[in-house]
XYZ file of N, CA and C in Angstrom:
579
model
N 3.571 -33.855 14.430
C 2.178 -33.417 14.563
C 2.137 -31.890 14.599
N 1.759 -31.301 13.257
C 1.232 -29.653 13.147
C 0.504 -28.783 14.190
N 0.648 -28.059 15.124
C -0.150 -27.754 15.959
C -0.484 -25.953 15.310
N -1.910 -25.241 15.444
C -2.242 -23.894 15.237
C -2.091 -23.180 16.022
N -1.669 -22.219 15.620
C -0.624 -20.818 16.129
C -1.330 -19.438 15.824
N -1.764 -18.730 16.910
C -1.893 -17.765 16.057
C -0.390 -17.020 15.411
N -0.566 -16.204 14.462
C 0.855 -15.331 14.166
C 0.739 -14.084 13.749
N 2.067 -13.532 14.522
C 1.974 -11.900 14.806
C 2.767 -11.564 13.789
N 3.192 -11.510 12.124
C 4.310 -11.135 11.579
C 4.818 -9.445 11.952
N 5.623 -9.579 12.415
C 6.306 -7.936 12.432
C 7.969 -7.735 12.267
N 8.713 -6.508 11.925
C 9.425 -6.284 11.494
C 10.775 -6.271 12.345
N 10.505 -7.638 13.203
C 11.740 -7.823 14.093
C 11.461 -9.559 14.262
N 12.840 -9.883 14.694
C 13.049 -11.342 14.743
C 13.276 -11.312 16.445
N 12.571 -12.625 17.183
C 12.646 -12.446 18.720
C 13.489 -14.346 18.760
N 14.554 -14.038 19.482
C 15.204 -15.209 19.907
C 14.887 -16.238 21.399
N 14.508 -17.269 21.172
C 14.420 -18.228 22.662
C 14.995 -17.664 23.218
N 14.568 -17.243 24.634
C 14.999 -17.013 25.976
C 14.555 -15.321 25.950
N 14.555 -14.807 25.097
C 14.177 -13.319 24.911
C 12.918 -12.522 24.982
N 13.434 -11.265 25.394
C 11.965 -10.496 25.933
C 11.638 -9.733 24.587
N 10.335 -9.275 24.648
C 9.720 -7.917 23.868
C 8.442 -7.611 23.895
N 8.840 -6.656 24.117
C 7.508 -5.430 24.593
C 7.438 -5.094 23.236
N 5.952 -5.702 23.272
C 4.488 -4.669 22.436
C 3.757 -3.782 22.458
N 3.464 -3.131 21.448
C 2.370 -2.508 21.736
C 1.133 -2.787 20.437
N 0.136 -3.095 21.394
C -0.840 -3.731 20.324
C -2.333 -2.860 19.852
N -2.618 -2.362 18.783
C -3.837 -1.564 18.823
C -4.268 -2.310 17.653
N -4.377 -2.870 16.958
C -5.446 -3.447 15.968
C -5.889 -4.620 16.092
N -7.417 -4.380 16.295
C -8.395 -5.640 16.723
C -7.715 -6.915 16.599
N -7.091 -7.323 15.457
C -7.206 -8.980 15.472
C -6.033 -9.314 16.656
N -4.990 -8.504 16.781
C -3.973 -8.676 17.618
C -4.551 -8.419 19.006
N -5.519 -7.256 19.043
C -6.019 -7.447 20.201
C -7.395 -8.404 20.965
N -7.828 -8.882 20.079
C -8.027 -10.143 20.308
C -7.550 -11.531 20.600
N -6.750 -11.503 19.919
C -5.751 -12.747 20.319
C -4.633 -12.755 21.132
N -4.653 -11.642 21.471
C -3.527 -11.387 22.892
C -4.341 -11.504 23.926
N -5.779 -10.800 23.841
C -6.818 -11.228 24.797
C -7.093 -12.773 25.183
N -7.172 -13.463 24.148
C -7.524 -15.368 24.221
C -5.884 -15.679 24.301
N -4.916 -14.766 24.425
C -3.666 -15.676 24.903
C -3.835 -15.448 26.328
N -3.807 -14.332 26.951
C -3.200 -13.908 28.190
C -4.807 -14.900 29.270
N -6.018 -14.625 28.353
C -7.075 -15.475 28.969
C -6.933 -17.186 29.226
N -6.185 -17.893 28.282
C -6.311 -19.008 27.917
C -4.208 -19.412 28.483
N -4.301 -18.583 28.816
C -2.538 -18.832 28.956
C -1.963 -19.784 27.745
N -1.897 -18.950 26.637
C -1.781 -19.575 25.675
C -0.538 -18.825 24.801
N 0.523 -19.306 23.988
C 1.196 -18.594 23.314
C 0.609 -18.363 21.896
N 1.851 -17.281 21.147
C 1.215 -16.787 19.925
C 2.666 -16.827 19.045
N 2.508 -16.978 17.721
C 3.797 -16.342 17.212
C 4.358 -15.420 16.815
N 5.370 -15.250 16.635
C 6.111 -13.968 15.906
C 7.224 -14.486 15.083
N 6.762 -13.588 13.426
C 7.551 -14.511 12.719
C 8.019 -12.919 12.141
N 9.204 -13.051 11.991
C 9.455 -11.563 10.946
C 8.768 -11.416 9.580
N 8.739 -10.532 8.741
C 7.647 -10.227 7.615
C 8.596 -10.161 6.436
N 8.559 -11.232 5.321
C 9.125 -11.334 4.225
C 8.674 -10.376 3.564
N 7.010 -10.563 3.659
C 6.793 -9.703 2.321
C 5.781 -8.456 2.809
N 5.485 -7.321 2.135
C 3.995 -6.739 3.166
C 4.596 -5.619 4.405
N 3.913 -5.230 5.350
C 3.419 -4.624 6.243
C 2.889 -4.989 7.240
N 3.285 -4.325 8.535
C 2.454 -4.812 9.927
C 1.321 -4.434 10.250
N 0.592 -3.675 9.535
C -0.862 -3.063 9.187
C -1.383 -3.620 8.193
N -2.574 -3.223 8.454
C -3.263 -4.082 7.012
C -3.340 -5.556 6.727
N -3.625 -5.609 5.176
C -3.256 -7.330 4.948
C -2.491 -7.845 4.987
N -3.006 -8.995 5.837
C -2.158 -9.505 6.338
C -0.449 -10.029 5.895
N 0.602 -9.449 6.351
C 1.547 -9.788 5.525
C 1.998 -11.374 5.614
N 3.059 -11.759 4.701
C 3.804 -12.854 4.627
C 5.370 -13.122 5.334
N 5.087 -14.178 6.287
C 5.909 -14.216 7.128
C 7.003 -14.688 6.606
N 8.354 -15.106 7.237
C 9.782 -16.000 7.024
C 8.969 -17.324 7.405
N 9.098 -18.722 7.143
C 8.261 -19.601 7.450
C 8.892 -20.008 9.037
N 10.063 -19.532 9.637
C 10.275 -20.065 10.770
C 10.360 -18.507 11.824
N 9.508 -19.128 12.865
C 9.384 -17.976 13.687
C 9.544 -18.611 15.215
N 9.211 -17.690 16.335
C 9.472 -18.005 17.762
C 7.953 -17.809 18.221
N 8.093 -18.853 19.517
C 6.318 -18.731 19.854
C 6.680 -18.250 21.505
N 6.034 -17.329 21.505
C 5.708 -16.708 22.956
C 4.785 -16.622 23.731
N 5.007 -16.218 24.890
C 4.302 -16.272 26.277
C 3.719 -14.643 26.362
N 3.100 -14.247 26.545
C 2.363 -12.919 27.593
C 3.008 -13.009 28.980
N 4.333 -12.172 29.472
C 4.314 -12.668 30.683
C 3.898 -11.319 31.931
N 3.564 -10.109 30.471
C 2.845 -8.851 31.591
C 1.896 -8.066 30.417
N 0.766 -7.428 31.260
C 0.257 -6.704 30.380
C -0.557 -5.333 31.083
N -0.221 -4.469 30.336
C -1.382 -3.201 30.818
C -1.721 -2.619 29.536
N -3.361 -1.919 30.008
C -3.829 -0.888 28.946
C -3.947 0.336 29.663
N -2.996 1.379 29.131
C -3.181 2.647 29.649
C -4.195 3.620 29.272
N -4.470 3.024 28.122
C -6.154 3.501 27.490
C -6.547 2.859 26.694
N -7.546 2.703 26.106
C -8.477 2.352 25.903
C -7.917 2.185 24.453
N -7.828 0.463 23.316
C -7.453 0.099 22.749
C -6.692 0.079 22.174
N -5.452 0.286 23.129
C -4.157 0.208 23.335
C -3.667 -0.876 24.396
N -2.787 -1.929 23.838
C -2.439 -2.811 25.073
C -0.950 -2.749 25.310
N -0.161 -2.730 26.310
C 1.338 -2.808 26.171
C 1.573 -4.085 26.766
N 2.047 -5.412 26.328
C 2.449 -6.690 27.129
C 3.597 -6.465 26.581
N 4.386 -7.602 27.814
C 5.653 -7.866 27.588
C 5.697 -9.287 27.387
N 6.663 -9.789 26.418
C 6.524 -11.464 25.943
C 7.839 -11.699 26.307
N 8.162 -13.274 26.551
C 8.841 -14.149 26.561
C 8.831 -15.161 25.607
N 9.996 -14.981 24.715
C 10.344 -16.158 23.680
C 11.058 -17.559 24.335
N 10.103 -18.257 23.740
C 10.271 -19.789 24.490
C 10.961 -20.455 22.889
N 10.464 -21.593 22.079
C 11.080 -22.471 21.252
C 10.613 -21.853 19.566
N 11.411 -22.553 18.791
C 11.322 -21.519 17.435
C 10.229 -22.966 16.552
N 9.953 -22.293 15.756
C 8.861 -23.422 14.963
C 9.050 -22.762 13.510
N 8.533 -24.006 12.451
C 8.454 -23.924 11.215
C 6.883 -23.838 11.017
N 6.288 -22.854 9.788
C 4.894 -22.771 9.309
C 5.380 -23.912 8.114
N 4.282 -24.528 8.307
C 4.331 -25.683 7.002
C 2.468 -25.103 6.545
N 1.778 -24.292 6.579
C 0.593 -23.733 6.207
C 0.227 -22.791 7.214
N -0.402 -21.944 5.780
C -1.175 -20.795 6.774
C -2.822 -20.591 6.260
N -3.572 -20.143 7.087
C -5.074 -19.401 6.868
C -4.982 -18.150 7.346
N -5.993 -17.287 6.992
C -6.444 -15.936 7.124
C -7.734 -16.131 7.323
N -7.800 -16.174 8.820
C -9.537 -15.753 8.995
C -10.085 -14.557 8.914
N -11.764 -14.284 9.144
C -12.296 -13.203 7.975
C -11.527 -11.935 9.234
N -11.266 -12.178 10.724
C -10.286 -11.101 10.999
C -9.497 -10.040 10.867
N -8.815 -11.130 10.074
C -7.221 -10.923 9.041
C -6.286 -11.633 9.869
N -6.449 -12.709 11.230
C -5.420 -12.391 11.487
C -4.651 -13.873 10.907
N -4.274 -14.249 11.080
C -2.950 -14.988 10.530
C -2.938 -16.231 11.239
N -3.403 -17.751 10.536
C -3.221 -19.032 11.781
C -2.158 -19.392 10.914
N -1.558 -20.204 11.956
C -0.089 -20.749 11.121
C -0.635 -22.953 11.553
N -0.046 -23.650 10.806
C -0.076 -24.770 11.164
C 1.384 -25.118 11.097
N 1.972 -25.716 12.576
C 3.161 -24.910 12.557
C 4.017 -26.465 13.483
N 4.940 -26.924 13.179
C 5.645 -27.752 14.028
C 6.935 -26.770 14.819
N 7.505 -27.527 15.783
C 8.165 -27.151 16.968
C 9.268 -27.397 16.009
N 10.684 -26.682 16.238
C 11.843 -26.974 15.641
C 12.932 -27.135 17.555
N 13.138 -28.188 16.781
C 13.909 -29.118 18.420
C 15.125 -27.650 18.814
N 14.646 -27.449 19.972
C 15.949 -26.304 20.681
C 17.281 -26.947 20.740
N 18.251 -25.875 20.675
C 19.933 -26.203 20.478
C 19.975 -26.840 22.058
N 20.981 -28.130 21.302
C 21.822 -27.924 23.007
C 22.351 -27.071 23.651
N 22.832 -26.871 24.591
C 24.112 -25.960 25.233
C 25.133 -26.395 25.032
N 26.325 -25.409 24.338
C 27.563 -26.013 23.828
C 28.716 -24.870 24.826
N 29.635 -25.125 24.781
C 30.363 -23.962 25.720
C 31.120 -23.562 24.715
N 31.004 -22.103 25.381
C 31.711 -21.245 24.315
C 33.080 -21.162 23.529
N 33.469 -21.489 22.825
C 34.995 -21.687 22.415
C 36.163 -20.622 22.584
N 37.153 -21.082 23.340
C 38.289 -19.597 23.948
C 37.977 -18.730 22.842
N 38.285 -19.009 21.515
C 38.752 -18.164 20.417
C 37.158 -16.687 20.368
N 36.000 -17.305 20.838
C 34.685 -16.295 20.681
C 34.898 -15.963 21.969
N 35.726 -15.489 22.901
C 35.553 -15.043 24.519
C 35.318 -13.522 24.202
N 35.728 -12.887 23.250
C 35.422 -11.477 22.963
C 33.879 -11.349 23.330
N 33.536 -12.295 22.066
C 31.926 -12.190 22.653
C 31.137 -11.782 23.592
N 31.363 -12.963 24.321
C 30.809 -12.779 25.785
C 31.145 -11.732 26.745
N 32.751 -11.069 26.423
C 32.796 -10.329 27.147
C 31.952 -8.742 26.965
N 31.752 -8.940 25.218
C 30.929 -7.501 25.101
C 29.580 -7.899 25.513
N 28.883 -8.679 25.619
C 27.853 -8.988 25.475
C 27.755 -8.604 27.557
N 28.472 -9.249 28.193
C 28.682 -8.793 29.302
C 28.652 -7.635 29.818
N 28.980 -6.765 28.812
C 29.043 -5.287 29.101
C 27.495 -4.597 28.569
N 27.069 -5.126 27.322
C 25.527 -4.930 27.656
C 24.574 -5.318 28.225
N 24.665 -6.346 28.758
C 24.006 -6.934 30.291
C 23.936 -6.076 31.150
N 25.001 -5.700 31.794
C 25.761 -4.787 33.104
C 24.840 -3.533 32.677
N 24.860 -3.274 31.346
C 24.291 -1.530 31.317
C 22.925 -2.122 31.349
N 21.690 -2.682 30.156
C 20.718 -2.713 30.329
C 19.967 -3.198 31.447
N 20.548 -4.004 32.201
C 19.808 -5.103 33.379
C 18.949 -5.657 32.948
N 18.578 -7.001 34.122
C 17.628 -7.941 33.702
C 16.373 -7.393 33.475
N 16.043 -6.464 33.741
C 14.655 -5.839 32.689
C 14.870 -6.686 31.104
N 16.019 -6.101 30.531
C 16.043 -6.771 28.922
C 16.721 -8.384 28.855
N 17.322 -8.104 29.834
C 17.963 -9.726 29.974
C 17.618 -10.472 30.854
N 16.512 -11.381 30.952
C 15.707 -12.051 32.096
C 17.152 -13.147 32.443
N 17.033 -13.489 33.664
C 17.792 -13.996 34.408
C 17.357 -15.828 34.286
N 18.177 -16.876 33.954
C 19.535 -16.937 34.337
C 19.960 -16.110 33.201
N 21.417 -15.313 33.399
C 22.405 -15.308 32.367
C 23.314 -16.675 31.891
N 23.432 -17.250 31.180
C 24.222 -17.953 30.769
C 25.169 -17.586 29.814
N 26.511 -17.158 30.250
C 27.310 -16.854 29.440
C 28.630 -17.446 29.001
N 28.175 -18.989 29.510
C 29.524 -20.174 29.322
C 28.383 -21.002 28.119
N 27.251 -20.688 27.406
C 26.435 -21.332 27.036
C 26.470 -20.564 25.609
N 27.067 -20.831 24.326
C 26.837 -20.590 23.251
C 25.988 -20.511 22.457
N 24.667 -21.170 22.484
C 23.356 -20.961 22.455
C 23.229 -19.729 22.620
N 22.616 -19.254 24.221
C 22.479 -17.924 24.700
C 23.145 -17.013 24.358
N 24.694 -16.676 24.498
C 25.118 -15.987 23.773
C 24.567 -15.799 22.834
N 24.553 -15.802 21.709
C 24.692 -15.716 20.347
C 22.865 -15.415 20.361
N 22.389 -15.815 20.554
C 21.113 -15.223 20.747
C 20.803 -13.845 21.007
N 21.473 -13.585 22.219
C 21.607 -12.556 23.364
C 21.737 -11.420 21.864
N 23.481 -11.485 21.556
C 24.059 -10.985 20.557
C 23.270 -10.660 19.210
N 22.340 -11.696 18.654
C 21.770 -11.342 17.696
C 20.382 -10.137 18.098
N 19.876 -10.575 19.046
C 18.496 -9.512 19.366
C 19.255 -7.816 19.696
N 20.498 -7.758 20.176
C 20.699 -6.201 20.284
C 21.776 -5.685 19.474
N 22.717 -6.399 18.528
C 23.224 -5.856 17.273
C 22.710 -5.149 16.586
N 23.167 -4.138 16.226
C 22.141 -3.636 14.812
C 22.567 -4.137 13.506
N 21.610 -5.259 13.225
C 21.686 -6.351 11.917
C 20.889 -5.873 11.341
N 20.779 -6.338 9.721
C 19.887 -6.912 8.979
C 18.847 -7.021 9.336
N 17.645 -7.330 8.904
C 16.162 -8.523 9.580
C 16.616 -9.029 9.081
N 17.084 -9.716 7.674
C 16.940 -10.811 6.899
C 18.197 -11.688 7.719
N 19.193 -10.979 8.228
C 20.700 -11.403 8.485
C 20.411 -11.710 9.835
N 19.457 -11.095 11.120
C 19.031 -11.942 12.225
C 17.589 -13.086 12.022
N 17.460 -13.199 10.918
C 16.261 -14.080 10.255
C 17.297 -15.611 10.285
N 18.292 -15.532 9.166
C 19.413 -16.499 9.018
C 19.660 -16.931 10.601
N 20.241 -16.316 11.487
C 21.028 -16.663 12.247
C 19.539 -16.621 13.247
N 18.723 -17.074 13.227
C 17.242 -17.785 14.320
C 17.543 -19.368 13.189
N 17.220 -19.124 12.005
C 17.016 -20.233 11.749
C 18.452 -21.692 11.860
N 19.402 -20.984 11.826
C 21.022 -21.406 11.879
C 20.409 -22.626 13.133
N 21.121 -23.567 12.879
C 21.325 -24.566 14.350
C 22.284 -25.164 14.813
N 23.720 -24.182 14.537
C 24.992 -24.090 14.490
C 25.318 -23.177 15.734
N 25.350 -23.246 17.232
C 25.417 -22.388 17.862
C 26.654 -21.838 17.936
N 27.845 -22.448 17.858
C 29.229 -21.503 17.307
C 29.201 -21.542 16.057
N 28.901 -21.647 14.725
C 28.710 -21.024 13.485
C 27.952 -19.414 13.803
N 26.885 -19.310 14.584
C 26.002 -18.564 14.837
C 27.296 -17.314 15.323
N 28.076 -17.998 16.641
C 28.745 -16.994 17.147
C 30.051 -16.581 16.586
N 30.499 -17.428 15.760
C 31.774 -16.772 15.184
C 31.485 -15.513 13.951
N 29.868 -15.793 12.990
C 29.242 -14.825 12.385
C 29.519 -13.493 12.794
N 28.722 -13.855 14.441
C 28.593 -12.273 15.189
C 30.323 -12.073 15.813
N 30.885 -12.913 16.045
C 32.261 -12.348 16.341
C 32.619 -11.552 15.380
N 32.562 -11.675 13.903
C 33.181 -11.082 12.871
C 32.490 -9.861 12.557
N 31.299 -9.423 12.591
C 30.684 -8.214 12.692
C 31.467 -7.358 13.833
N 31.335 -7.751 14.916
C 31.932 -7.352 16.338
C 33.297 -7.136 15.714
N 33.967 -7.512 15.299
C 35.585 -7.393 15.115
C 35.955 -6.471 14.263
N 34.668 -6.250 12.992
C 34.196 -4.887 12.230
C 34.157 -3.914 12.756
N 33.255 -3.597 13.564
C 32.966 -2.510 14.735
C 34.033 -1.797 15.214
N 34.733 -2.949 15.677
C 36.154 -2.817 16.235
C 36.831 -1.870 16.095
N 37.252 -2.434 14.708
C 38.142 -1.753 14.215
C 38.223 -1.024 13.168
């Protein structure tokens, strides 16, 4: 069963369990952040295939993450800064453009990964990923940490790498949670060395 979404396309991919701060100044977004945070309602965010985050409306990746409002202030006047929480990822199977512009998606839920434990051979992983935890704090990494949980990991890992969009686009839609992490092991092992 298709349920309507509004959708935010912009030029970043947000992973389940993950934070991100907005900043929102054009009407249709600020409207519908208004009827989210009013209606306690989520919205999506899908990265932008085609287009621009201004203007007309661009064309999203068809699978995106649907979020929560879980803070918000306006420090002036049609300007909003919220902070979101990414909850479960969904597929657009149709979209509309109301006279707005902004973007409805008709959109099913894509079933969340199990938790798999991490395999000895990806422990690198976790341990760097550990070390950007420790520096940023749960400001960027909302608490629990799960870092015996390959899922999370690899999530964690994809939102603060500096990837691709298209290459953290792949690895949201992936439902391979050690495929996901041996990917980012091998970038990481690049870095390296």
């Amino acid at each position: 069963m298709s349920a309507a979404l509004p959708l935010f396309p912009l030029n970043t991919v947000v992973f389940p369990g993950g934070r991100l701060p907005l900043r929102i100044f054009e009407q249709r977004y600020l409207d519908m952040v208004k009827q989210a945070i009013a209606d306690n309602t989520p919205f999506g965010i899908c990265a932008i295939r085609e287009g621009t985050e201004t203007g007309t409306p661009a064309v999203p990746y068809s699978i995106g993450t649907r979020v929560h409002v879980t803070d918000w202030d306006m420090p002036q006047t049609g300007i909003l800064h919220i902070d979101t929480l990414a909850q479960e990822r969904f597929v657009i199977r149709s979209t509309h453009t109301e006279a707005s512009g902004l973007l409805i998606g008709s959109v099913d839920e894509v079933s969340a990964e199990s938790a798999i434990a991490v395999p000895t051979e990806l422990e690198l992983a976790v341990e760097i990923l550990r070390h950007i935890v420790d520096e940023y704090g749960d400001a960027h990494f909302p608490t629990p940490h799960e870092f015996g949980n390959a899922v999370w990991v690899g999530y964690r890992l994809s939102e603060v790498l500096p990837l691709k969009l298209s290459i953290k686009q792949n690895l949201l839609e992936m439902n391979d949670s050690v495929m996901r992490l041996r990917i980012l092991a091998e970038f990481l092992k690049k870095q390296i060395n």
